[in-house]
Short mmCIF file of N, CA and C in Angstrom, two decimals:
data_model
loop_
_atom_site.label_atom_id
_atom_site.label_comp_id
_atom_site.label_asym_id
_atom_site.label_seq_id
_atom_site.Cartn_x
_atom_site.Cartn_y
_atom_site.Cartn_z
N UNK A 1 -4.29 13.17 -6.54
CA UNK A 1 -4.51 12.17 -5.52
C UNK A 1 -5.35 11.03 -6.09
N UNK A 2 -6.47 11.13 -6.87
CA UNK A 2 -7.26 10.32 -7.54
C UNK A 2 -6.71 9.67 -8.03
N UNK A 3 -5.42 9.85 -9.21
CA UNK A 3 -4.46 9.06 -10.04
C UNK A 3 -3.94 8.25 -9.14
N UNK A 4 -3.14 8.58 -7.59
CA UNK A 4 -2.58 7.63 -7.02
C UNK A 4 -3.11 6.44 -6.59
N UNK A 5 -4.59 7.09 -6.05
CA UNK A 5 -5.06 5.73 -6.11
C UNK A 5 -5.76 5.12 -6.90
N UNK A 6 -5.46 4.94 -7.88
CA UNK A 6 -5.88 4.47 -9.20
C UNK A 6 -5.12 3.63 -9.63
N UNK A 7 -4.02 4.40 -9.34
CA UNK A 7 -2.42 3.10 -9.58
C UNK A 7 -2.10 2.65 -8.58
N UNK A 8 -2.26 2.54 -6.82
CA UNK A 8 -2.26 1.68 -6.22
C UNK A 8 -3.27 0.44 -6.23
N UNK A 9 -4.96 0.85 -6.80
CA UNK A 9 -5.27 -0.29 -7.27
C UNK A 9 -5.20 -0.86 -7.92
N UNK A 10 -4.87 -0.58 -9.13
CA UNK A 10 -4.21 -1.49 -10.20
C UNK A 10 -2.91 -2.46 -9.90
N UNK A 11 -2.20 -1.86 -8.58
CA UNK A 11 -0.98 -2.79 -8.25
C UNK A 11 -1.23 -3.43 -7.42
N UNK A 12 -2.40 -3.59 -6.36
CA UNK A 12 -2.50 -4.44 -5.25
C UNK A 12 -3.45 -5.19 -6.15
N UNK A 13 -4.33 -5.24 -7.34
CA UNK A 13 -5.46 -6.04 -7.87
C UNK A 13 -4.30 -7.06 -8.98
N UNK A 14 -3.33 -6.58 -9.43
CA UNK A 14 -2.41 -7.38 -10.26
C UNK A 14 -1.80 -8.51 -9.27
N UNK A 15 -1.26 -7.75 -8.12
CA UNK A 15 -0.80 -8.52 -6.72
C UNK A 15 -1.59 -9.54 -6.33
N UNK A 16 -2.71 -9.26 -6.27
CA UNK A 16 -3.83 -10.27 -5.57
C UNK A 16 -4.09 -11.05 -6.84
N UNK A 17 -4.24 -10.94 -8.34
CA UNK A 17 -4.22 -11.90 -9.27
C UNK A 17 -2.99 -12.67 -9.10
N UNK A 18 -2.02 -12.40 -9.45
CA UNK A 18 -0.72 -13.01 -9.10
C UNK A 18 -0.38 -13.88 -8.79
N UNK A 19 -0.53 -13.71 -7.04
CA UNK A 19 -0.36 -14.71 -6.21
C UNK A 19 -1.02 -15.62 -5.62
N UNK A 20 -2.28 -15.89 -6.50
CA UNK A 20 -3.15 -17.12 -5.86
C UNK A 20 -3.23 -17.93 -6.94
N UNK A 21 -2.74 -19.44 -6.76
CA UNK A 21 -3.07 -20.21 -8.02
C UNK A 21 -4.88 -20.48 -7.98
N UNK A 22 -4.79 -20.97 -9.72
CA UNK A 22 -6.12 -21.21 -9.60
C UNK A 22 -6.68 -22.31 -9.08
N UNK A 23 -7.73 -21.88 -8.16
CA UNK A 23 -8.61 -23.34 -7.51
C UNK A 23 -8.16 -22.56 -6.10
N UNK A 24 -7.61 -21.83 -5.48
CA UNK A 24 -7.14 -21.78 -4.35
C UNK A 24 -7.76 -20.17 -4.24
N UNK A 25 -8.39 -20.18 -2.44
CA UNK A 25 -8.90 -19.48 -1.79
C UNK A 25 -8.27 -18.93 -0.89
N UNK A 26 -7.45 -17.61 -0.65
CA UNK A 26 -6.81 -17.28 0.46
C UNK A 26 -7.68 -16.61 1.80
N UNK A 27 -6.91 -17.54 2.69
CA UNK A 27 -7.72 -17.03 4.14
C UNK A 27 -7.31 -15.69 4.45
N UNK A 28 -7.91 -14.78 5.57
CA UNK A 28 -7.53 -13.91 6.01
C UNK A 28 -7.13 -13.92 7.66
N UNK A 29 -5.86 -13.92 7.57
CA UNK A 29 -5.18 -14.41 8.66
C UNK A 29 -5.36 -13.47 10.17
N UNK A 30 -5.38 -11.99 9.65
CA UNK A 30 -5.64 -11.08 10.25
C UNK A 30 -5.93 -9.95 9.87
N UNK A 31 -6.60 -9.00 10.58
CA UNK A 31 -7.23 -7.59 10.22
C UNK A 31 -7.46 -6.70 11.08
N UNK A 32 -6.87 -5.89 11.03
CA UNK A 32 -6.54 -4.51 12.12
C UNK A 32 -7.38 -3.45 11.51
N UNK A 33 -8.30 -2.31 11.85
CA UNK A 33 -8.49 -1.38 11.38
C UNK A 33 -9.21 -0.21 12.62
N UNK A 34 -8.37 1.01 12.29
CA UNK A 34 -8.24 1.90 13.31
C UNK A 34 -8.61 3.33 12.79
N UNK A 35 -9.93 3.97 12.89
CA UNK A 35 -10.26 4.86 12.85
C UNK A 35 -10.21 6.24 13.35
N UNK A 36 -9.29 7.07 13.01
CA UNK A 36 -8.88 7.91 13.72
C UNK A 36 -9.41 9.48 13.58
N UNK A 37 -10.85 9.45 13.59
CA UNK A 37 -12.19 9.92 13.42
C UNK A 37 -12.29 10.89 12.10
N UNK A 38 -11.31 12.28 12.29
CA UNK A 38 -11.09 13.01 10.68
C UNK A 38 -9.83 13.38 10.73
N UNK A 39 -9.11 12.91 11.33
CA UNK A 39 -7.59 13.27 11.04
C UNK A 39 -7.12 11.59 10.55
N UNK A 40 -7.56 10.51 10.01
CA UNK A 40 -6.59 9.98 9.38
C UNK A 40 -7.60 8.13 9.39
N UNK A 41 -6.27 7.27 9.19
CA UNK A 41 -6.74 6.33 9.88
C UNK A 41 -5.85 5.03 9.67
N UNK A 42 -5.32 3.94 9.92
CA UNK A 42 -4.91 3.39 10.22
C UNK A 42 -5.27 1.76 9.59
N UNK A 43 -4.92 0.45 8.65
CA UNK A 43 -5.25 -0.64 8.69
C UNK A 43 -3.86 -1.89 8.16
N UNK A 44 -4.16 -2.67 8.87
CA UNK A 44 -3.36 -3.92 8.55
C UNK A 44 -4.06 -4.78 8.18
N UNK A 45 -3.01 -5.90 6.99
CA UNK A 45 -3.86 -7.74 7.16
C UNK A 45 -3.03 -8.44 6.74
N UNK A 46 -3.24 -9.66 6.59
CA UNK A 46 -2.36 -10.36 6.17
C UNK A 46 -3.25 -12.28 6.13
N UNK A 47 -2.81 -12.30 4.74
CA UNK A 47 -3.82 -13.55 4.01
C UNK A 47 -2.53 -15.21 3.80
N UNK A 48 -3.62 -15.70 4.06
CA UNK A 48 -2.79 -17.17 3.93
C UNK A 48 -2.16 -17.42 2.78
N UNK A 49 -2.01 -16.30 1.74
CA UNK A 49 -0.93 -16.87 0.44
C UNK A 49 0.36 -15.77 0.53
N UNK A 50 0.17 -15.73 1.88
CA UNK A 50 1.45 -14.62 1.40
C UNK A 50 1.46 -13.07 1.62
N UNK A 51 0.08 -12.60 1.24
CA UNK A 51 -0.13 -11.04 1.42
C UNK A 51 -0.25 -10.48 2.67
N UNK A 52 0.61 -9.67 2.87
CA UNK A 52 0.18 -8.54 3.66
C UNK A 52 0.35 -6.88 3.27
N UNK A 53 -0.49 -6.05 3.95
CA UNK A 53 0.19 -4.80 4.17
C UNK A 53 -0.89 -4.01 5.30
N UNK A 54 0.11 -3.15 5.31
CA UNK A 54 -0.61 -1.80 6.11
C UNK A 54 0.08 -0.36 5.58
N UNK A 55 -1.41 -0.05 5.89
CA UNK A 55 -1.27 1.53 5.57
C UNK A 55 -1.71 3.03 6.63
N UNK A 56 -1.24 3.79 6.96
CA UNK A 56 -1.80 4.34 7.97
C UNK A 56 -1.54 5.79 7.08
N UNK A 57 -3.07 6.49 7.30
CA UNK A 57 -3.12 8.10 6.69
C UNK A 57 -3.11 8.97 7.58
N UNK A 58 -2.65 10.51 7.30
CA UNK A 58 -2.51 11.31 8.36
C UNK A 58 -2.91 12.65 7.93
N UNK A 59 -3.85 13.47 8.28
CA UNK A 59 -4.33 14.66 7.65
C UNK A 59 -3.05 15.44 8.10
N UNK A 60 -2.38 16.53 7.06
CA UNK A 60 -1.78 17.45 6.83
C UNK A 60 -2.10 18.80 6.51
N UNK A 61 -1.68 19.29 7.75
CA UNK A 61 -2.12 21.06 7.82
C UNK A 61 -4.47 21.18 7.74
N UNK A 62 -3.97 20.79 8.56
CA UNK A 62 -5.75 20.81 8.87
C UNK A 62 -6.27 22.14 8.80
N UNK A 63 -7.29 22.69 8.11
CA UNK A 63 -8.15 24.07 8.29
C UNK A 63 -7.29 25.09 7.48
N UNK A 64 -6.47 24.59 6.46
CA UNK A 64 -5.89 25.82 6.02
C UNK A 64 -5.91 25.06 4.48
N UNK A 65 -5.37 26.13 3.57
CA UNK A 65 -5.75 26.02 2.12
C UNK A 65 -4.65 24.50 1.22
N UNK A 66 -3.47 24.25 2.57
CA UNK A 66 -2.55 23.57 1.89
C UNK A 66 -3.38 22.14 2.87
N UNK A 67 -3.96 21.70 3.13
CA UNK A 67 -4.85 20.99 3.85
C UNK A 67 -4.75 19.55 2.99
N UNK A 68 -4.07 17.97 3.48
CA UNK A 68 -4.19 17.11 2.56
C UNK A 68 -3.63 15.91 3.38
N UNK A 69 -4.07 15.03 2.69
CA UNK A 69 -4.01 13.76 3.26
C UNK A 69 -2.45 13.19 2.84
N UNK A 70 -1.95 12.69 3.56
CA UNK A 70 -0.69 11.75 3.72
C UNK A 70 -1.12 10.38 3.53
N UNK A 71 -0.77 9.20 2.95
CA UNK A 71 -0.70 7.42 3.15
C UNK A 71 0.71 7.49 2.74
N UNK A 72 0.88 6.77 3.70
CA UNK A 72 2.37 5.54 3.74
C UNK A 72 1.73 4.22 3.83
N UNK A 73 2.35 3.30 3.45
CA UNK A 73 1.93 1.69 3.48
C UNK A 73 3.32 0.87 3.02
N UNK A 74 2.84 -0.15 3.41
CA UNK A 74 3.99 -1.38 2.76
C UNK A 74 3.19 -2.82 2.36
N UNK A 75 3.52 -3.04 1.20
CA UNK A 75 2.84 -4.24 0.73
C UNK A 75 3.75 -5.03 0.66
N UNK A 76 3.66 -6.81 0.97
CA UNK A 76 4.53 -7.70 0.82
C UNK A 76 3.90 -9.03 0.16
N UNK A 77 4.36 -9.47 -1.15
CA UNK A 77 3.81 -10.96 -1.68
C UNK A 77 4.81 -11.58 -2.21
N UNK A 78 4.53 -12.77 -2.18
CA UNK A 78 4.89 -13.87 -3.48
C UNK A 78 4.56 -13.94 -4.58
N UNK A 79 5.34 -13.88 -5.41
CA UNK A 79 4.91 -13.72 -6.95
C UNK A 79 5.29 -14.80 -7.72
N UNK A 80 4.46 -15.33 -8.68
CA UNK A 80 4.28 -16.62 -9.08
C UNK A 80 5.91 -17.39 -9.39
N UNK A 81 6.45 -16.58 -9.23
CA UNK A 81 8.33 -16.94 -9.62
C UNK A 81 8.63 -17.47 -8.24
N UNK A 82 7.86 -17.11 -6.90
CA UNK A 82 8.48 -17.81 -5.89
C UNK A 82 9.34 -16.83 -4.93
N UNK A 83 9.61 -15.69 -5.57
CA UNK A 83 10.32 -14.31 -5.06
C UNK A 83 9.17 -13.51 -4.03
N UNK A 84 10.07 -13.44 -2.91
CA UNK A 84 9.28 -12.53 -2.18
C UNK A 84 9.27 -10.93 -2.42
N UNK A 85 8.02 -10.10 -2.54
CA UNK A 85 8.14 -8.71 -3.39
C UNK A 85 7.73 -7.82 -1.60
N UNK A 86 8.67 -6.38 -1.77
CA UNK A 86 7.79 -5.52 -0.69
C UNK A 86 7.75 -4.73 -1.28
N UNK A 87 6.57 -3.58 -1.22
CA UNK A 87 6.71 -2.59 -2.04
C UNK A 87 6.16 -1.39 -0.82
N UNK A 88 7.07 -0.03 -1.16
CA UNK A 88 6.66 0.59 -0.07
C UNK A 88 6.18 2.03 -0.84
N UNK A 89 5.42 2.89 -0.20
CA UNK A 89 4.65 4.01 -1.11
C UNK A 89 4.42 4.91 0.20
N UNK A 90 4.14 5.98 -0.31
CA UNK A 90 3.75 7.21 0.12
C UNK A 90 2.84 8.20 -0.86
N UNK A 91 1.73 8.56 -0.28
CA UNK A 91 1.22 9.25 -1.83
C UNK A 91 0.58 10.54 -0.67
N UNK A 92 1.16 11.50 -1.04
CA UNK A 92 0.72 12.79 -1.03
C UNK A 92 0.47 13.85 -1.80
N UNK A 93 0.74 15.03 -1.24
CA UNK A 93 0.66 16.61 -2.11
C UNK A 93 1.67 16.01 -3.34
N UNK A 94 2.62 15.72 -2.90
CA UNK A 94 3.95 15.56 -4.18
C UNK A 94 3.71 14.16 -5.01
N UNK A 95 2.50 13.19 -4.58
CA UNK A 95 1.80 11.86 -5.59
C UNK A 95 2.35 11.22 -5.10
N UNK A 96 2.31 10.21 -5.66
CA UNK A 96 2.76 8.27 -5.38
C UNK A 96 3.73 8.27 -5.95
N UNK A 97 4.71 7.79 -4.75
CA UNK A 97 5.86 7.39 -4.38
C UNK A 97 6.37 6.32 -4.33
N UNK A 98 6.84 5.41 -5.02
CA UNK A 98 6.89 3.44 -4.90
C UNK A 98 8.12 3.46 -4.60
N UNK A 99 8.98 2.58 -3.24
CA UNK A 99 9.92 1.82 -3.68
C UNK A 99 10.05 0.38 -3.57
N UNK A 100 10.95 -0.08 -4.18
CA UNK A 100 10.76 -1.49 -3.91
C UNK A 100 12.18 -2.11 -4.76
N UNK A 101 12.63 -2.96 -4.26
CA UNK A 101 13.77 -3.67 -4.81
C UNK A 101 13.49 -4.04 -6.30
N UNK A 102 11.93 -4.57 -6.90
CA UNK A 102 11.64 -4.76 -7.85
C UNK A 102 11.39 -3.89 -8.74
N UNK A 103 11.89 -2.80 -8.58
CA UNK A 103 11.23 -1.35 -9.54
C UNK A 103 12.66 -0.67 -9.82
N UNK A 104 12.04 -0.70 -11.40
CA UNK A 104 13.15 0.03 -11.91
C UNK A 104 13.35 1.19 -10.98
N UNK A 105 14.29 2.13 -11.38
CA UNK A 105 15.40 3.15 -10.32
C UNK A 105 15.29 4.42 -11.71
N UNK A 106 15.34 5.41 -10.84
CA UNK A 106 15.47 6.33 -12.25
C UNK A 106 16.14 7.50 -11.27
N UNK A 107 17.18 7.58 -12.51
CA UNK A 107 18.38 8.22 -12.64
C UNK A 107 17.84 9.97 -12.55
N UNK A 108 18.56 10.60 -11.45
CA UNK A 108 18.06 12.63 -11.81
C UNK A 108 19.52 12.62 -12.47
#
């Protein structure tokens, strides 16, 4: 789980380099965040260059030994090419999960 998010920050911090030219400050257009006390929790936003996402977590199998956190999210930017990117993830028991039109595909 640590690894996943390790590589989701590395992809939303490349994302957020990315898409802001230099000299330019992105606003924050909006911000949702929903605490859903120890079973999970819930946040959205979305910034004046383009970014958004949300992610909402969900505790799995509570009080027992297989006991673990769920995130789903979807991220959406502009990337300095002008292409709009979404990228969608899931990281659980089975790790981080990416899809996205921009990501290579791998063949079973």
């Amino acid at each position: 789980m640590a690894r996943s998010a390790l590589l989701l920050g590395l992809i939303l911090a490349s994302l957020c380099a990315s898409s802001t030219n230099a000299g330019e400050t992105a606003q924050i257009l909006r911000y949702d965040n929903v605490n859903t006390d120890t079973d999970g929790y819930a946040f959205s936003f979305e910034t004046s260059d383009g970014i958004s996402r949300q992610e909402m977590a969900t505790l799995k199998n509570p009080g027992t030994p297989q006991e673990a956190i769920a995130v789903q999210g979807t991220v959406n930017w502009v990337g300095p090419d002008g292409v709009h990117y979404k990228l969608n993830y899931l990281a659980d028991e089975n790790g981080f999960q990416a899809q996205g039109e921009h990501l290579p595909r791998v063949e079973h």
